[in-house]
């Protein structure tokens, strides 16, 4: 990695950290409106205004907002995201334990989306006809049908009626790979439908554009096999825009997973965030916001680096 690349990475990471600060600051300001409700929930039965104020003071929620946020940020920089208000569980370890569940679903859906979209997009661009119509039909279904509806329909048919897959629950990959695959199969299919729609359309359009360029005609006149032209040259040229779409699909899938996990009772970020939101567990919500932003920043950075490697023209590293 040369000096220019290192500077680029550092600049992107710095921008990502600034974004994380802004997002968590806004999140904290929005949560500040519910401090009384949070303290009341912690007190539980026999809530009185005096007890609520005493609980706020004990939790440090009666201090100036800026002081509270700086205190949280200073601890977060050191890796301390605090303790849950209701379970006293360290937020960092709780998030780390659930991160694997959510990422296993999202990454499996992303991999399946990439493979299917590349095959459909390339075939639609090179062969046209029925294959092109099938690819466009798949894209239309993915665009029109919401992921949640697909998840419910697949769960009802494949899990409840046919018993091919478990309806709820999660099996860790390390314990039982086959069980893990069966528990994430339906969520993965539900998540990937909209991703396949967007990525297939992007790859198809980009491939058609690449195949019409002059350098492709030159390669053909030199007698280079069509398969080599398509896979080694045109697909590489079309990969840049597709990678950008793929990074956006990852963000969308990450948000979709938070909902899908609720449908299938998966112990990932979604269920944890949902329960924390209902309870008003501020340390958990802040930790999830920080994790989410940093995850998106890292994915976008990786996509930029891969795009620069595939296409030297994309290396605009100032």
PDB file of C-alpha atoms in Angstrom, residues 28 51 70 78 87-88 195 197 217 231 268 287:
ATOM      1  CA  UNK A  28     -28.506  11.276  22.041  1.00  0.00           C
ATOM      2  CA  UNK A  51     -38.289   8.960  42.969  1.00  0.00           C
ATOM      3  CA  UNK A  70     -18.976  14.044  26.122  1.00  0.00           C
ATOM      4  CA  UNK A  78     -11.797   3.730  25.047  1.00  0.00           C
ATOM      5  CA  UNK A  87     -29.857  -5.930  32.741  1.00  0.00           C
ATOM      6  CA  UNK A  88     -26.523  -4.362  33.804  1.00  0.00           C
ATOM      7  CA  UNK A 195     -30.864  -6.712  -3.769  1.00  0.00           C
ATOM      8  CA  UNK A 197     -33.461  -6.671  -8.437  1.00  0.00           C
ATOM      9  CA  UNK A 217     -14.519  -4.311 -30.731  1.00  0.00           C
ATOM     10  CA  UNK A 231     -15.567 -12.284 -18.154  1.00  0.00           C
ATOM     11  CA  UNK A 268     -29.328 -10.430  16.415  1.00  0.00           C
ATOM     12  CA  UNK A 287     -24.047   1.508  21.106  1.00  0.00           C
TER      13      UNK A 287
END
